[in-house]
PDB file of N, CA and C in Angstrom:
ATOM      1  N   UNK A 745      -7.441  -6.051  11.637  1.00 51.00           N
ATOM      2  CA  UNK A 745      -6.642  -5.220  12.269  1.00 51.00           C
ATOM      3  C   UNK A 745      -5.629  -4.898  11.051  1.00 51.00           C
ATOM      4  N   UNK A 746      -5.392  -3.607  10.786  1.00 52.00           N
ATOM      5  CA  UNK A 746      -4.672  -3.068   9.495  1.00 52.00           C
ATOM      6  C   UNK A 746      -3.739  -2.243  10.446  1.00 52.00           C
ATOM      7  N   UNK A 747      -2.441  -2.450  10.306  1.00 57.00           N
ATOM      8  CA  UNK A 747      -1.203  -1.295  10.477  1.00 57.00           C
ATOM      9  C   UNK A 747      -1.477   0.134   9.543  1.00 57.00           C
ATOM     10  N   UNK A 748      -0.296   0.527  10.681  1.00 62.00           N
ATOM     11  CA  UNK A 748      -0.289   2.098   9.179  1.00 62.00           C
ATOM     12  C   UNK A 748       0.456   1.688   7.689  1.00 62.00           C
ATOM     13  N   UNK A 749      -0.162   2.477   7.056  1.00 60.00           N
ATOM     14  CA  UNK A 749      -0.082   2.498   5.594  1.00 60.00           C
ATOM     15  C   UNK A 749       1.549   3.169   5.171  1.00 60.00           C
ATOM     16  N   UNK A 750       2.502   2.314   4.746  1.00 60.00           N
ATOM     17  CA  UNK A 750       3.623   3.214   4.446  1.00 60.00           C
ATOM     18  C   UNK A 750       4.094   3.514   2.838  1.00 60.00           C
ATOM     19  N   UNK A 751       4.315   5.034   2.850  1.00 58.00           N
ATOM     20  CA  UNK A 751       4.373   5.320   1.764  1.00 58.00           C
ATOM     21  C   UNK A 751       5.749   5.592   1.459  1.00 58.00           C
ATOM     22  N   UNK A 752       6.333   5.543  -0.413  1.00 51.00           N
ATOM     23  CA  UNK A 752       7.294   5.443  -0.683  1.00 51.00           C
ATOM     24  C   UNK A 752       7.056   6.222  -2.127  1.00 51.00           C
ATOM     25  N   UNK A 753       8.134   6.826  -2.408  1.00 50.00           N
ATOM     26  CA  UNK A 753       7.754   7.537  -3.712  1.00 50.00           C
ATOM     27  C   UNK A 753       7.587   6.793  -4.771  1.00 50.00           C
ATOM     28  N   UNK A 754       9.030   6.835  -5.602  1.00 52.00           N
ATOM     29  CA  UNK A 754       8.676   6.803  -7.190  1.00 52.00           C
ATOM     30  C   UNK A 754       9.546   4.716  -6.653  1.00 52.00           C
ATOM     31  N   UNK A 755       8.393   4.385  -7.701  1.00 52.00           N
ATOM     32  CA  UNK A 755       9.165   2.501  -7.497  1.00 52.00           C
ATOM     33  C   UNK A 755      10.247   1.969  -8.489  1.00 52.00           C
ATOM     34  N   UNK A 756      11.040   1.313  -8.607  1.00 50.00           N
ATOM     35  CA  UNK A 756      12.113   0.850  -9.306  1.00 50.00           C
ATOM     36  C   UNK A 756      11.799  -0.077 -10.713  1.00 50.00           C
ATOM     37  N   UNK A 757      12.216   0.398 -11.566  1.00 53.00           N
ATOM     38  CA  UNK A 757      11.223  -0.884 -12.813  1.00 53.00           C
ATOM     39  C   UNK A 757      11.506  -1.762 -12.458  1.00 53.00           C
ATOM     40  N   UNK A 758      12.691  -2.252 -11.945  1.00 54.00           N
ATOM     41  CA  UNK A 758      12.616  -3.510 -11.596  1.00 54.00           C
ATOM     42  C   UNK A 758      12.053  -4.303 -10.446  1.00 54.00           C
ATOM     43  N   UNK A 759      11.685  -3.598  -9.950  1.00 54.00           N
ATOM     44  CA  UNK A 759      10.805  -4.217  -8.619  1.00 54.00           C
ATOM     45  C   UNK A 759       9.053  -4.092  -9.181  1.00 54.00           C
ATOM     46  N   UNK A 760       8.664  -3.604 -10.645  1.00 60.00           N
ATOM     47  CA  UNK A 760       7.857  -3.217 -11.078  1.00 60.00           C
ATOM     48  C   UNK A 760       7.244  -4.278 -11.621  1.00 60.00           C
ATOM     49  N   UNK A 761       8.273  -5.168 -12.096  1.00 68.00           N
ATOM     50  CA  UNK A 761       7.980  -6.332 -12.600  1.00 68.00           C
ATOM     51  C   UNK A 761       7.416  -7.531 -11.905  1.00 68.00           C
ATOM     52  N   UNK A 762       7.159  -7.469 -10.479  1.00 77.00           N
ATOM     53  CA  UNK A 762       6.856  -8.376  -9.268  1.00 77.00           C
ATOM     54  C   UNK A 762       5.590  -8.417  -9.533  1.00 77.00           C
ATOM     55  N   UNK A 763       4.888  -7.106  -9.800  1.00 84.00           N
ATOM     56  CA  UNK A 763       3.632  -6.817  -9.416  1.00 84.00           C
ATOM     57  C   UNK A 763       2.641  -7.245 -10.930  1.00 84.00           C
ATOM     58  N   UNK A 764       1.292  -7.742 -10.530  1.00 85.00           N
ATOM     59  CA  UNK A 764       0.145  -8.201 -11.794  1.00 85.00           C
ATOM     60  C   UNK A 764       0.199  -7.076 -12.537  1.00 85.00           C
ATOM     61  N   UNK A 765      -0.598  -7.334 -13.775  1.00 89.00           N
ATOM     62  CA  UNK A 765      -1.071  -6.489 -14.865  1.00 89.00           C
ATOM     63  C   UNK A 765      -2.285  -5.450 -13.970  1.00 89.00           C
ATOM     64  N   UNK A 766      -2.190  -3.845 -14.582  1.00 90.00           N
ATOM     65  CA  UNK A 766      -3.010  -2.846 -13.738  1.00 90.00           C
ATOM     66  C   UNK A 766      -4.583  -3.060 -13.825  1.00 90.00           C
ATOM     67  N   UNK A 767      -5.192  -2.359 -13.308  1.00 91.00           N
ATOM     68  CA  UNK A 767      -6.450  -3.104 -12.571  1.00 91.00           C
ATOM     69  C   UNK A 767      -7.576  -2.100 -13.320  1.00 91.00           C
ATOM     70  N   UNK A 768      -8.677  -1.965 -13.337  1.00 92.00           N
ATOM     71  CA  UNK A 768      -9.732  -0.998 -13.790  1.00 92.00           C
ATOM     72  C   UNK A 768      -8.648   0.709 -13.727  1.00 92.00           C
ATOM     73  N   UNK A 769      -8.384   1.012 -12.763  1.00 89.00           N
ATOM     74  CA  UNK A 769      -7.676   2.300 -12.415  1.00 89.00           C
ATOM     75  C   UNK A 769      -6.219   2.705 -12.345  1.00 89.00           C
ATOM     76  N   UNK A 770      -5.156   1.257 -13.004  1.00 92.00           N
ATOM     77  CA  UNK A 770      -4.119   1.804 -13.225  1.00 92.00           C
ATOM     78  C   UNK A 770      -3.458   0.491 -12.182  1.00 92.00           C
ATOM     79  N   UNK A 771      -4.249   0.891 -10.981  1.00 92.00           N
ATOM     80  CA  UNK A 771      -3.139   0.249 -10.138  1.00 92.00           C
ATOM     81  C   UNK A 771      -2.363  -0.988 -10.280  1.00 92.00           C
ATOM     82  N   UNK A 772      -1.259  -1.160  -9.949  1.00 94.00           N
ATOM     83  CA  UNK A 772      -0.692  -3.334  -9.691  1.00 94.00           C
ATOM     84  C   UNK A 772      -0.968  -3.560  -8.235  1.00 94.00           C
ATOM     85  N   UNK A 773      -0.683  -4.879  -8.230  1.00 96.00           N
ATOM     86  CA  UNK A 773      -0.805  -5.616  -6.653  1.00 96.00           C
ATOM     87  C   UNK A 773       0.309  -6.300  -6.464  1.00 96.00           C
ATOM     88  N   UNK A 774       0.451  -6.464  -5.549  1.00 95.00           N
ATOM     89  CA  UNK A 774       1.158  -7.639  -4.872  1.00 95.00           C
ATOM     90  C   UNK A 774       1.196  -7.960  -3.535  1.00 95.00           C
ATOM     91  N   UNK A 775       1.250  -9.088  -3.083  1.00 96.00           N
ATOM     92  CA  UNK A 775       0.551  -9.508  -1.702  1.00 96.00           C
ATOM     93  C   UNK A 775       1.762 -10.676  -1.490  1.00 96.00           C
ATOM     94  N   UNK A 776       2.306 -10.450  -0.434  1.00 96.00           N
ATOM     95  CA  UNK A 776       3.179 -11.570   0.768  1.00 96.00           C
ATOM     96  C   UNK A 776       3.079 -11.529   1.585  1.00 96.00           C
ATOM     97  N   UNK A 777       3.372 -13.507   2.310  1.00 96.00           N
ATOM     98  CA  UNK A 777       2.924 -13.780   4.010  1.00 96.00           C
ATOM     99  C   UNK A 777       3.487 -12.776   4.641  1.00 96.00           C
ATOM    100  N   UNK A 778       3.256 -12.534   5.609  1.00 96.00           N
ATOM    101  CA  UNK A 778       4.028 -12.761   7.012  1.00 96.00           C
ATOM    102  C   UNK A 778       4.044 -12.747   8.407  1.00 96.00           C
ATOM    103  N   UNK A 779       4.750 -12.866   9.525  1.00 89.00           N
ATOM    104  CA  UNK A 779       4.283 -13.664  10.436  1.00 89.00           C
ATOM    105  C   UNK A 779       3.430 -13.256  10.688  1.00 89.00           C
ATOM    106  N   UNK A 780       2.876 -14.456  11.641  1.00 92.00           N
ATOM    107  CA  UNK A 780       1.712 -14.410  12.094  1.00 92.00           C
ATOM    108  C   UNK A 780       0.494 -14.576  11.361  1.00 92.00           C
ATOM    109  N   UNK A 781       0.326 -15.212   9.992  1.00 94.00           N
ATOM    110  CA  UNK A 781      -0.841 -15.316   9.602  1.00 94.00           C
ATOM    111  C   UNK A 781      -1.265 -13.964   8.579  1.00 94.00           C
ATOM    112  N   UNK A 782      -0.265 -13.095   8.741  1.00 97.00           N
ATOM    113  CA  UNK A 782      -0.910 -11.887   8.193  1.00 97.00           C
ATOM    114  C   UNK A 782       0.031 -11.370   6.802  1.00 97.00           C
ATOM    115  N   UNK A 783      -0.889 -10.762   6.084  1.00 98.00           N
ATOM    116  CA  UNK A 783      -0.859 -10.441   4.806  1.00 98.00           C
ATOM    117  C   UNK A 783       0.404  -9.084   4.618  1.00 98.00           C
ATOM    118  N   UNK A 784       1.613  -9.060   4.059  1.00 97.00           N
ATOM    119  CA  UNK A 784       1.754  -7.333   2.928  1.00 97.00           C
ATOM    120  C   UNK A 784       1.010  -7.106   1.948  1.00 97.00           C
ATOM    121  N   UNK A 785       0.486  -6.110   1.695  1.00 97.00           N
ATOM    122  CA  UNK A 785      -0.016  -5.826   0.298  1.00 97.00           C
ATOM    123  C   UNK A 785       0.522  -4.425  -0.239  1.00 97.00           C
ATOM    124  N   UNK A 786       1.280  -4.568  -1.749  1.00 96.00           N
ATOM    125  CA  UNK A 786       1.921  -3.494  -1.916  1.00 96.00           C
ATOM    126  C   UNK A 786       0.714  -2.793  -3.009  1.00 96.00           C
ATOM    127  N   UNK A 787       0.843  -1.543  -3.540  1.00 95.00           N
ATOM    128  CA  UNK A 787       0.611  -0.775  -4.239  1.00 95.00           C
ATOM    129  C   UNK A 787       1.347  -0.246  -5.198  1.00 95.00           C
ATOM    130  N   UNK A 788       0.980  -0.320  -6.641  1.00 93.00           N
ATOM    131  CA  UNK A 788       1.669   1.179  -7.328  1.00 93.00           C
ATOM    132  C   UNK A 788       0.992   1.675  -7.981  1.00 93.00           C
ATOM    133  N   UNK A 789       0.926   2.691  -8.087  1.00 92.00           N
ATOM    134  CA  UNK A 789      -0.452   3.718  -8.279  1.00 92.00           C
ATOM    135  C   UNK A 789       0.271   3.960 -10.246  1.00 92.00           C
ATOM    136  N   UNK A 790      -1.256   4.413 -10.771  1.00 90.00           N
ATOM    137  CA  UNK A 790      -0.531   4.582 -12.560  1.00 90.00           C
ATOM    138  C   UNK A 790       0.609   5.613 -12.188  1.00 90.00           C
ATOM    139  N   UNK A 791       0.622   6.697 -11.553  1.00 90.00           N
ATOM    140  CA  UNK A 791       1.802   7.475 -11.502  1.00 90.00           C
ATOM    141  C   UNK A 791       2.938   7.182 -10.998  1.00 90.00           C
ATOM    142  N   UNK A 792       2.930   5.477 -10.384  1.00 88.00           N
ATOM    143  CA  UNK A 792       3.722   5.565  -9.803  1.00 88.00           C
ATOM    144  C   UNK A 792       4.453   5.275  -8.805  1.00 88.00           C
ATOM    145  N   UNK A 793       3.307   6.240  -7.497  1.00 89.00           N
ATOM    146  CA  UNK A 793       4.006   5.710  -6.229  1.00 89.00           C
ATOM    147  C   UNK A 793       3.222   4.368  -5.487  1.00 89.00           C
ATOM    148  N   UNK A 794       4.444   4.460  -4.978  1.00 92.00           N
ATOM    149  CA  UNK A 794       4.256   2.985  -4.080  1.00 92.00           C
ATOM    150  C   UNK A 794       4.028   2.949  -2.725  1.00 92.00           C
ATOM    151  N   UNK A 795       2.855   2.013  -2.093  1.00 94.00           N
ATOM    152  CA  UNK A 795       2.153   1.956  -1.198  1.00 94.00           C
ATOM    153  C   UNK A 795       2.024   0.641  -0.601  1.00 94.00           C
ATOM    154  N   UNK A 796       2.106   0.508   0.894  1.00 95.00           N
ATOM    155  CA  UNK A 796       1.797  -1.142   1.427  1.00 95.00           C
ATOM    156  C   UNK A 796       1.404  -0.926   2.763  1.00 95.00           C
ATOM    157  N   UNK A 797       1.033  -2.435   2.775  1.00 97.00           N
ATOM    158  CA  UNK A 797       0.102  -1.980   4.343  1.00 97.00           C
ATOM    159  C   UNK A 797       0.184  -3.340   4.876  1.00 97.00           C
ATOM    160  N   UNK A 798       0.135  -3.905   6.032  1.00 97.00           N
ATOM    161  CA  UNK A 798       0.234  -5.391   6.780  1.00 97.00           C
ATOM    162  C   UNK A 798      -1.432  -5.047   7.041  1.00 97.00           C
ATOM    163  N   UNK A 799      -1.613  -6.610   6.971  1.00 97.00           N
ATOM    164  CA  UNK A 799      -3.249  -6.630   7.071  1.00 97.00           C
ATOM    165  C   UNK A 799      -3.730  -8.297   7.298  1.00 97.00           C
ATOM    166  N   UNK A 800      -4.861  -8.528   7.867  1.00 97.00           N
ATOM    167  CA  UNK A 800      -4.889  -9.895   8.090  1.00 97.00           C
ATOM    168  C   UNK A 800      -4.994 -10.697   7.389  1.00 97.00           C
ATOM    169  N   UNK A 801      -6.228 -10.119   6.340  1.00 97.00           N
ATOM    170  CA  UNK A 801      -6.143 -10.203   4.523  1.00 97.00           C
ATOM    171  C   UNK A 801      -5.361  -9.918   3.559  1.00 97.00           C
ATOM    172  N   UNK A 802      -5.820 -10.023   2.025  1.00 96.00           N
ATOM    173  CA  UNK A 802      -5.354  -9.306   1.282  1.00 96.00           C
ATOM    174  C   UNK A 802      -6.716  -8.331   0.909  1.00 96.00           C
ATOM    175  N   UNK A 803      -7.848  -8.585   0.868  1.00 97.00           N
ATOM    176  CA  UNK A 803      -9.081  -8.115   1.226  1.00 97.00           C
ATOM    177  C   UNK A 803      -8.478  -6.534   1.649  1.00 97.00           C
ATOM    178  N   UNK A 804      -8.639  -7.307   2.900  1.00 98.00           N
ATOM    179  CA  UNK A 804      -8.653  -6.036   4.083  1.00 98.00           C
ATOM    180  C   UNK A 804      -7.357  -5.096   3.868  1.00 98.00           C
ATOM    181  N   UNK A 805      -6.233  -5.701   3.072  1.00 97.00           N
ATOM    182  CA  UNK A 805      -4.979  -5.131   3.146  1.00 97.00           C
ATOM    183  C   UNK A 805      -5.579  -3.850   1.489  1.00 97.00           C
ATOM    184  N   UNK A 806      -6.341  -4.762   0.517  1.00 96.00           N
ATOM    185  CA  UNK A 806      -6.961  -3.590  -0.797  1.00 96.00           C
ATOM    186  C   UNK A 806      -7.591  -2.598  -0.317  1.00 96.00           C
ATOM    187  N   UNK A 807      -8.614  -2.817   0.241  1.00 96.00           N
ATOM    188  CA  UNK A 807      -9.833  -1.851   1.118  1.00 96.00           C
ATOM    189  C   UNK A 807      -9.054  -0.399   1.937  1.00 96.00           C
ATOM    190  N   UNK A 808      -8.070  -1.199   2.831  1.00 96.00           N
ATOM    191  CA  UNK A 808      -7.259   0.075   3.307  1.00 96.00           C
ATOM    192  C   UNK A 808      -6.840   0.956   2.394  1.00 96.00           C
ATOM    193  N   UNK A 809      -6.012   0.408   1.456  1.00 96.00           N
ATOM    194  CA  UNK A 809      -5.040   1.223   0.345  1.00 96.00           C
ATOM    195  C   UNK A 809      -5.768   2.093  -0.338  1.00 96.00           C
ATOM    196  N   UNK A 810      -7.462   1.196  -0.802  1.00 93.00           N
ATOM    197  CA  UNK A 810      -7.974   1.789  -2.103  1.00 93.00           C
ATOM    198  C   UNK A 810      -8.340   3.334  -1.104  1.00 93.00           C
ATOM    199  N   UNK A 811      -8.825   3.440   0.293  1.00 94.00           N
ATOM    200  CA  UNK A 811      -9.581   4.234   1.581  1.00 94.00           C
ATOM    201  C   UNK A 811      -8.116   5.377   1.589  1.00 94.00           C
ATOM    202  N   UNK A 812      -6.727   4.650   1.602  1.00 92.00           N
ATOM    203  CA  UNK A 812      -5.988   5.484   1.769  1.00 92.00           C
ATOM    204  C   UNK A 812      -5.986   6.789   0.588  1.00 92.00           C
ATOM    205  N   UNK A 813      -6.211   5.841  -0.809  1.00 89.00           N
ATOM    206  CA  UNK A 813      -6.528   6.529  -2.012  1.00 89.00           C
ATOM    207  C   UNK A 813      -7.368   7.796  -2.119  1.00 89.00           C
ATOM    208  N   UNK A 814      -8.710   7.306  -2.267  1.00 88.00           N
ATOM    209  CA  UNK A 814      -9.610   8.245  -1.909  1.00 88.00           C
ATOM    210  C   UNK A 814      -9.593   9.760  -1.191  1.00 88.00           C
ATOM    211  N   UNK A 815      -9.560   9.019  -0.022  1.00 84.00           N
ATOM    212  CA  UNK A 815      -9.238   9.731   1.089  1.00 84.00           C
ATOM    213  C   UNK A 815      -7.819  11.214   0.689  1.00 84.00           C
ATOM    214  N   UNK A 816      -7.070  10.531   0.288  1.00 61.00           N
ATOM    215  CA  UNK A 816      -5.644  12.040  -0.170  1.00 61.00           C
ATOM    216  C   UNK A 816      -4.817  11.387   1.225  1.00 61.00           C
ATOM    217  N   UNK A 817      -4.897  10.571   2.328  1.00 57.00           N
ATOM    218  CA  UNK A 817      -3.961  11.040   2.915  1.00 57.00           C
ATOM    219  C   UNK A 817      -2.708   9.832   2.871  1.00 57.00           C
TER     220      UNK A 817
END
């Protein structure tokens, strides 16, 4: 089960340093643990938009965020 995706506008450069190298689509990811064994997956898109979602696993969180990017929500 995932929670609603949180959108932010542009991510500050100092926060950007915490993310991994860009994937083939130019997206950068970061995952952190949260209470209850869940994770929060953060994404910075190539154009600087920040998104995050809380999910049961990193894979589910990434899938949710990718689906949101495709759907334009």
